[in-house]
Every structure is written in structure tokens, then in C-alpha cells.
Amino acid sequence: MPSILVTGGASGLGRSIAARFADAGYDVCIVDINAKRGIETEAMLQAKGVDAFYMTCDVCSDTDFAAVREAIEQRWGQLDVLVNNAGVATGGRIESGTMDDWQWVIDINLLGVVRGCRTFTPMMVSQGSGHIINVASMAGLMSAPLMASYNATKAAVVSLSETLRVELEGDGIATSVVCPSFFQTNLLESSRTESEAMKQSIGKLLASSDITAEDIADEIFRAVDTRTFWILPHKKARTAWRIKRYLPDLFVKQLRKQYSRILTRKTVENA
Ligand SMILES: NC(=O)c1ccc[n+]([C@@H]2O[C@H](COP(=O)([O-])OP(=O)(O)OC[C@H]3O[C@@H](n4cnc5c(N)ncnc54)[C@H](O)[C@@H]3O)[C@@H](O)[C@H]2O)c1
């Protein structure tokens, strides 16, 4: 049976990815720091008749990752698909928050992905096959205001993925990067934002999505089949990305307009 490891697999997109691949017969390992949801998800996956197990693994810990690699080596002897999905959200103007918030989001969103890649690349190289899927965000391509630290981590994940795409292809390893816009998950629970009002605004954006975590998981599943690098599931976001590349000045004009609308709304709310 092919096998998959999903970090942050106990909730949201990670859980949907695990379910989608289990439906296709993959053996699944999910890792997370939320043991309660992890064990619930493990039971849901086992009910699909595949070999599925949960391990607590903080993506900030090299020791935790080493334990996961050992468990996978012993159980399956190899790993076909690695999904570096675990992530948290931050929001606020550049002068808000603390340097600790920056360290926190970088350690999870960027270095968590780096640790996943570094832990499992040697195994995939010796297999001569594998697929690494890194979950970034449209935030990493759009660089919208009020999200500097989140944007910076996700842009770095895009860059890391572009690097690996070429660096590892000769070893039979494919790479994909997933850049969704907002969609409904539990992301708000762990988010650190400058104010409660900003948290509420992000909550509204998550709820406004026209596609679900299941839709995105389905697109990721198809991308493994076709070895597609870019996975941009939201149609509007794909258009915005094209505008940014081909008409950069127009793109910045649109960002300024959106930002001034946010500032006007804030002024009205505070009046
Ligand atoms: N929801 C969105 O709108 C959206 C948009 C673009 C990108 N993303 C990205 O999708 C990915 C999944 O997020 P989600 O929206 O499903 O949120 P979620 O909160 O539902 O799931 C994230 C999971 O990651 C786990 N996690 C957090 N820190 C961890 C750590 N240190 N070690 C291990 N696990 C940890 C959480 O416990 C949780 O189970 C994230 O990388 C996020 O940045 C989400």
C-alpha cells in the first residue's frame, strides 16, 4: 500500500487530506500537538479500513520528527507522500505583537516545513521516489497588508518548495506547493492577532470561502497523480496572482484600495 504522512493532520485541511488519501487506500500517519483531535481522527481513518496511526509531534521539535521517522521506517519501511501542513496564523500591523510572536510563527510555519523535508528526504532519496507537498498560502504570493509575519513565512515556504522542485527531481522526488486563499477550518483557535476585532474579521474571511477543505484535499490528491507543482485552489486568487505577475502596478493599486477600505471600516467602527 502507498503511504502518507500529514503534519497538523488532526484538524482542518490536514484532516481532510488524510481522509482523502485513506479513501484511495493509502496507509496514513497523522501527527499533531492536539492529541484529543489526533486520536479522534485516527479512529475516523481506521474505520476506512487502512493502516492509520496518530503520533504527537510538535513540528518545532527535531526529536519528535526523528521518532516519527523511526515509527514509519519500522511500520512501512518507506514513505510515499509527505504533507507539511501544520501551521498557525498571525495578523496585525508591523509595529504590533512581539518578537516572540515572530519566532513562534517562523518556527512552526517555516522551520516546521524545513524539518519535515530534512527528516524525510534521505528516506525518499534512498527509495528513489516520493512526493513532498508543502502547504503555503496565497498570503505568501500576495503579501497583503496587516499580515507581515504570516506572509513572510508562507513566501519562504513557496521559495523552499521552488528550490526543492528542481533540486530533488533527479532523485525521483516530486514537490508541490499549496497556496489556498481563506477557507473554513479551526485556524482561528491558535491565531495571534493584534486585536479581537481583527480575529473576528479573519473569522468572517474563513467563513466566506466558496470552497471547502475537502475540495482542496481533492485537488491535492489529483496533483500527486499528475505531479503538479502549483496548487492554487481558489479561482479568484489565481486571477489575482496572474494580475500581480503580468500587471504589477495594477495589482498594487488594487491592494491599496482594499487596504484603504479596511482602514475606513476601522475608523467607522472606532467612531
Ligand atoms: N484556513 C485557511 O484559510 C488557510 C488558508 C491558507 C493556508 N492555510 C494553511 O493550511 C494549513 C492547515 O491549517 P488549517 O486551516 O487546516 O488550520 P487548523 O488549525 O484547523 O489545522 C492546523 C493543525 O496544525 C496543528 N499544529 C499547530 N501547531 C503545530 C505544531 N507546532 N506541531 C504540530 N502541529 C501543529 C494544529 O493543532 C491543527 O491541528 C496551515 O499551514 C495554514 O497556514 C490555511
Short mmCIF file of C-alpha atoms and ligand atoms in Angstrom, two decimals:
data_model
loop_
_atom_site.label_atom_id
_atom_site.label_comp_id
_atom_site.label_asym_id
_atom_site.label_seq_id
_atom_site.Cartn_x
_atom_site.Cartn_y
_atom_site.Cartn_z
CA MET A 1 0.00 0.00 0.00
CA PRO A 2 1.24 3.55 -0.65
CA SER A 3 1.74 5.63 2.49
CA ILE A 4 1.34 9.27 3.51
CA LEU A 5 2.37 11.40 6.49
CA VAL A 6 0.40 14.58 7.24
CA THR A 7 1.62 17.11 9.82
CA GLY A 8 -1.16 19.04 11.56
CA GLY A 9 -3.35 16.12 10.48
CA ALA A 10 -5.79 16.29 13.41
CA SER A 11 -7.83 19.23 12.11
CA GLY A 12 -8.92 21.28 9.12
CA LEU A 13 -7.06 20.77 5.85
CA GLY A 14 -4.67 18.15 7.29
CA ARG A 15 -7.57 16.00 8.45
CA SER A 16 -9.29 16.30 5.05
CA ILE A 17 -6.07 15.36 3.22
CA ALA A 18 -5.63 12.31 5.48
CA ALA A 19 -9.24 11.26 4.80
CA ARG A 20 -8.94 11.77 1.02
CA PHE A 21 -5.81 9.62 0.73
CA ALA A 22 -7.25 6.96 3.09
CA ASP A 23 -10.30 6.77 0.80
CA ALA A 24 -7.88 5.93 -2.02
CA GLY A 25 -6.31 3.12 0.04
CA TYR A 26 -3.21 4.90 1.39
CA ASP A 27 -1.83 3.94 4.81
CA VAL A 28 -1.83 7.16 6.83
CA CYS A 29 0.21 8.64 9.66
CA ILE A 30 -1.05 11.90 11.12
CA VAL A 31 0.98 13.96 13.57
CA ASP A 32 -0.14 16.96 15.60
CA ILE A 33 0.12 18.62 19.01
CA ASN A 34 -3.62 18.22 19.65
CA ALA A 35 -3.75 14.63 20.95
CA LYS A 36 -7.53 14.64 21.54
CA ARG A 37 -8.33 15.54 17.92
CA GLY A 38 -5.47 13.32 16.73
CA ILE A 39 -6.94 10.23 18.38
CA GLU A 40 -10.43 11.06 17.05
CA THR A 41 -9.00 11.45 13.54
CA GLU A 42 -7.03 8.19 13.87
CA ALA A 43 -10.30 6.34 14.66
CA MET A 44 -12.05 8.00 11.69
CA LEU A 45 -9.21 6.89 9.38
CA GLN A 46 -9.02 3.34 10.77
CA ALA A 47 -12.77 2.98 10.13
CA LYS A 48 -11.94 3.37 6.42
CA GLY A 49 -10.03 0.04 6.62
CA VAL A 50 -6.50 1.37 6.13
CA ASP A 51 -3.48 1.21 8.45
CA ALA A 52 -3.69 4.59 10.19
CA PHE A 53 -1.96 5.91 13.28
CA TYR A 54 -1.57 9.15 15.20
CA MET A 55 1.59 10.37 16.91
CA THR A 56 2.05 13.52 18.93
CA CYS A 57 4.76 15.51 17.16
CA ASP A 58 5.49 19.20 17.56
CA VAL A 59 6.87 20.37 14.21
CA CYS A 60 9.24 22.61 16.21
CA SER A 61 11.00 19.52 17.62
CA ASP A 62 13.73 17.60 15.77
CA THR A 63 13.44 14.83 18.38
CA ASP A 64 9.70 14.40 17.72
CA PHE A 65 10.33 14.22 13.95
CA ALA A 66 13.07 11.60 14.46
CA ALA A 67 10.60 9.46 16.45
CA VAL A 68 8.04 9.71 13.64
CA ARG A 69 10.66 8.71 11.03
CA GLU A 70 11.61 5.69 13.14
CA ALA A 71 7.96 4.64 13.57
CA ILE A 72 7.34 4.91 9.80
CA GLU A 73 10.54 3.03 8.94
CA GLN A 74 9.57 0.18 11.27
CA ARG A 75 5.92 0.04 10.20
CA TRP A 76 6.06 0.63 6.44
CA GLY A 77 9.77 0.68 5.53
CA GLN A 78 9.16 3.71 3.31
CA LEU A 79 7.08 6.88 2.81
CA ASP A 80 5.46 7.85 -0.49
CA VAL A 81 3.90 11.24 0.30
CA LEU A 82 4.90 13.82 2.92
CA VAL A 83 2.49 16.71 3.55
CA ASN A 84 3.98 19.57 5.57
CA ASN A 85 0.67 21.12 6.56
CA ALA A 86 0.84 22.15 10.25
CA GLY A 87 0.52 25.90 10.60
CA VAL A 88 -0.73 28.80 12.69
CA ALA A 89 -1.94 32.31 11.80
CA THR A 90 -0.85 35.78 12.84
CA GLY A 91 -2.26 39.21 11.99
CA GLY A 92 -1.58 42.86 12.75
CA ARG A 93 0.42 45.91 11.73
CA ILE A 94 4.20 45.60 11.71
CA GLU A 95 4.62 47.52 14.99
CA SER A 96 2.07 45.34 16.84
CA GLY A 97 2.79 41.99 18.54
CA THR A 98 6.18 40.91 19.87
CA MET A 99 9.37 39.37 18.55
CA ASP A 100 8.26 36.21 20.36
CA ASP A 101 5.23 36.11 18.03
CA TRP A 102 7.59 36.31 15.03
CA GLN A 103 9.78 33.49 16.41
CA TRP A 104 6.67 31.39 17.13
CA VAL A 105 5.18 31.67 13.65
CA ILE A 106 8.54 31.21 11.89
CA ASP A 107 9.36 28.13 13.97
CA ILE A 108 6.04 26.45 13.10
CA ASN A 109 5.12 27.69 9.61
CA LEU A 110 8.59 27.80 8.06
CA LEU A 111 11.02 25.74 10.14
CA GLY A 112 8.34 23.08 10.73
CA VAL A 113 8.24 22.56 6.95
CA VAL A 114 12.05 22.62 6.74
CA ARG A 115 12.26 19.96 9.50
CA GLY A 116 9.72 17.76 7.70
CA CYS A 117 11.69 17.99 4.43
CA ARG A 118 15.07 17.38 6.08
CA THR A 119 13.77 14.41 8.08
CA PHE A 120 12.21 12.52 5.17
CA THR A 121 14.29 13.50 2.13
CA PRO A 122 17.05 10.92 2.89
CA MET A 123 14.43 8.14 3.05
CA MET A 124 12.88 9.24 -0.26
CA VAL A 125 16.32 9.58 -1.91
CA SER A 126 17.19 6.01 -0.95
CA GLN A 127 13.78 4.84 -2.26
CA GLY A 128 14.36 6.79 -5.47
CA SER A 129 10.78 8.09 -5.23
CA GLY A 130 8.44 10.27 -3.17
CA HIS A 131 6.31 13.40 -3.21
CA ILE A 132 6.70 16.37 -0.87
CA ILE A 133 3.68 18.66 -0.53
CA ASN A 134 4.21 21.92 1.33
CA VAL A 135 1.14 23.87 2.45
CA ALA A 136 1.89 27.59 2.00
CA SER A 137 -0.90 30.11 1.31
CA MET A 138 -1.98 32.78 -1.18
CA ALA A 139 -0.67 35.08 1.58
CA GLY A 140 2.82 34.04 0.50
CA LEU A 141 2.16 35.20 -3.07
CA MET A 142 0.00 38.31 -2.44
CA SER A 143 1.77 39.99 0.53
CA ALA A 144 -1.36 41.84 1.67
CA PRO A 145 -1.09 44.43 4.48
CA LEU A 146 -1.66 43.53 8.17
CA MET A 147 -0.22 40.02 7.89
CA ALA A 148 3.55 40.61 7.70
CA SER A 149 4.81 37.67 9.75
CA TYR A 150 2.33 35.16 8.29
CA ASN A 151 3.04 36.42 4.73
CA ALA A 152 6.80 36.17 5.28
CA THR A 153 6.64 32.54 6.48
CA LYS A 154 4.39 31.48 3.62
CA ALA A 155 6.51 33.27 0.98
CA ALA A 156 9.50 31.41 2.38
CA VAL A 157 7.65 28.09 2.06
CA VAL A 158 6.95 28.92 -1.59
CA SER A 159 10.66 29.66 -2.13
CA LEU A 160 11.73 26.48 -0.32
CA SER A 161 9.35 24.44 -2.48
CA GLU A 162 10.59 26.05 -5.72
CA THR A 163 14.12 25.15 -4.63
CA LEU A 164 13.29 21.52 -3.88
CA ARG A 165 11.27 21.14 -7.08
CA VAL A 166 14.47 21.27 -9.15
CA GLU A 167 16.95 20.08 -6.52
CA LEU A 168 15.18 16.77 -5.83
CA GLU A 169 13.58 15.87 -9.15
CA GLY A 170 16.72 13.96 -10.25
CA ASP A 171 16.23 11.75 -7.18
CA GLY A 172 12.71 10.84 -8.32
CA ILE A 173 11.11 13.14 -5.74
CA ALA A 174 8.29 15.46 -6.84
CA THR A 175 7.39 18.65 -4.98
CA SER A 176 4.14 20.61 -4.81
CA VAL A 177 3.21 23.83 -3.06
CA VAL A 178 -0.37 24.54 -1.99
CA CYS A 179 -1.48 28.18 -1.94
CA PRO A 180 -5.10 28.44 -0.84
CA SER A 181 -6.92 31.64 -0.02
CA PHE A 182 -9.18 31.62 3.09
CA PHE A 183 -11.36 28.54 3.81
CA GLN A 184 -13.19 27.31 6.92
CA THR A 185 -11.08 25.36 9.46
CA ASN A 186 -10.08 25.71 13.12
CA LEU A 187 -7.16 28.02 12.21
CA LEU A 188 -8.59 30.90 14.25
CA GLU A 189 -8.25 28.93 17.50
CA SER A 190 -4.45 29.13 17.51
CA SER A 191 -4.11 32.53 15.83
CA ARG A 192 -2.31 35.51 17.39
CA THR A 193 -3.70 38.85 16.21
CA GLU A 194 -3.36 42.50 17.27
CA SER A 195 -7.00 42.74 18.45
CA GLU A 196 -10.22 40.80 18.97
CA ALA A 197 -11.77 42.79 16.08
CA MET A 198 -9.07 41.52 13.73
CA LYS A 199 -9.68 37.95 14.89
CA GLN A 200 -13.37 38.41 14.08
CA SER A 201 -12.55 39.78 10.61
CA ILE A 202 -10.35 36.75 9.88
CA GLY A 203 -13.19 34.51 11.11
CA LYS A 204 -15.53 36.15 8.58
CA LEU A 205 -12.99 35.63 5.78
CA LEU A 206 -12.61 31.93 6.65
CA ALA A 207 -16.39 31.50 6.59
CA SER A 208 -16.73 33.35 3.26
CA SER A 209 -14.88 30.74 1.17
CA ASP A 210 -16.71 29.18 -1.76
CA ILE A 211 -14.63 26.01 -1.42
CA THR A 212 -14.05 23.60 1.46
CA ALA A 213 -11.05 21.81 2.98
CA GLU A 214 -12.38 18.64 1.27
CA ASP A 215 -12.29 20.37 -2.15
CA ILE A 216 -8.67 21.40 -1.55
CA ALA A 217 -7.73 17.91 -0.34
CA ASP A 218 -9.22 16.51 -3.54
CA GLU A 219 -7.14 18.88 -5.66
CA ILE A 220 -4.00 17.86 -3.73
CA PHE A 221 -4.79 14.20 -4.33
CA ARG A 222 -5.08 14.83 -8.08
CA ALA A 223 -1.83 16.82 -8.06
CA VAL A 224 0.06 13.79 -6.72
CA ASP A 225 -1.23 11.77 -9.63
CA THR A 226 -0.19 14.40 -12.19
CA ARG A 227 2.92 15.57 -10.28
CA THR A 228 1.65 19.17 -10.46
CA PHE A 229 3.80 21.76 -8.69
CA TRP A 230 1.45 24.73 -8.21
CA ILE A 231 -1.81 24.00 -6.36
CA LEU A 232 -3.90 27.20 -6.26
CA PRO A 233 -7.42 26.02 -5.46
CA HIS A 234 -9.30 29.38 -5.29
CA LYS A 235 -10.29 30.74 -8.71
CA LYS A 236 -10.33 34.44 -7.69
CA ALA A 237 -6.90 34.07 -6.12
CA ARG A 238 -5.49 32.51 -9.31
CA THR A 239 -6.69 35.58 -11.20
CA ALA A 240 -5.14 37.94 -8.63
CA TRP A 241 -1.82 36.09 -8.90
CA ARG A 242 -1.86 36.46 -12.70
CA ILE A 243 -2.55 40.19 -12.35
CA LYS A 244 0.36 40.50 -9.92
CA ARG A 245 2.77 38.86 -12.38
CA TYR A 246 1.62 40.48 -15.60
CA LEU A 247 0.28 43.86 -14.37
CA PRO A 248 2.21 44.53 -11.12
CA ASP A 249 1.26 48.21 -10.86
CA LEU A 250 -2.44 47.44 -11.22
CA PHE A 251 -2.07 44.77 -8.55
CA VAL A 252 -0.58 47.24 -6.04
CA LYS A 253 -3.34 49.74 -6.87
CA GLN A 254 -5.95 47.09 -6.02
CA LEU A 255 -4.17 46.20 -2.76
CA ARG A 256 -4.09 49.90 -1.78
CA LYS A 257 -7.83 50.19 -2.49
CA GLN A 258 -8.62 47.13 -0.35
CA TYR A 259 -6.41 48.41 2.46
CA SER A 260 -7.99 51.86 2.46
CA ARG A 261 -11.45 50.20 2.64
CA ILE A 262 -10.26 48.27 5.73
CA LEU A 263 -8.92 51.49 7.30
CA THR A 264 -12.20 53.33 6.61
CA ARG A 265 -14.19 50.47 8.18
CA LYS A 266 -11.90 50.59 11.24
CA THR A 267 -12.38 54.36 11.60
CA VAL A 268 -16.18 54.00 11.39
CA GLU A 269 -16.14 51.14 13.94
CA ASN A 270 -13.96 53.16 16.34
CA ALA A 271 -16.04 56.38 15.97
N1 LIG B 1 -7.73 28.04 6.69
C1 LIG B 1 -7.26 28.91 5.81
O1 LIG B 1 -7.95 29.85 5.42
C2 LIG B 1 -5.88 28.72 5.24
C3 LIG B 1 -5.54 29.45 4.10
C4 LIG B 1 -4.27 29.27 3.54
C5 LIG B 1 -3.38 28.38 4.11
N2 LIG B 1 -3.74 27.68 5.24
C6 LIG B 1 -2.75 26.77 5.82
O2 LIG B 1 -3.31 25.47 5.91
C7 LIG B 1 -2.59 24.74 6.91
C8 LIG B 1 -3.58 23.99 7.78
O3 LIG B 1 -4.32 24.92 8.56
P1 LIG B 1 -5.89 24.79 8.81
O4 LIG B 1 -6.52 25.98 8.20
O5 LIG B 1 -6.36 23.44 8.47
O6 LIG B 1 -5.94 25.07 10.41
P2 LIG B 1 -6.30 24.12 11.63
O7 LIG B 1 -5.99 24.94 12.85
O8 LIG B 1 -7.66 23.57 11.51
O9 LIG B 1 -5.24 22.92 11.50
C9 LIG B 1 -3.86 23.12 11.76
C10 LIG B 1 -3.35 21.96 12.60
O10 LIG B 1 -1.96 22.18 12.84
C11 LIG B 1 -1.68 21.80 14.18
N3 LIG B 1 -0.48 22.46 14.68
C12 LIG B 1 -0.31 23.75 15.05
N4 LIG B 1 0.92 23.94 15.53
C13 LIG B 1 1.55 22.74 15.48
C14 LIG B 1 2.85 22.29 15.83
N5 LIG B 1 3.74 23.12 16.40
N6 LIG B 1 3.16 21.00 15.61
C15 LIG B 1 2.26 20.14 15.07
N7 LIG B 1 1.01 20.50 14.73
C16 LIG B 1 0.66 21.79 14.93
C17 LIG B 1 -2.93 22.25 14.95
O11 LIG B 1 -3.03 21.58 16.21
C18 LIG B 1 -4.02 21.87 13.97
O12 LIG B 1 -4.49 20.55 14.22
C19 LIG B 1 -1.74 25.77 7.67
O13 LIG B 1 -0.41 25.68 7.23
C20 LIG B 1 -2.35 27.10 7.25
O14 LIG B 1 -1.43 28.16 7.30
C21 LIG B 1 -4.97 27.83 5.81
#
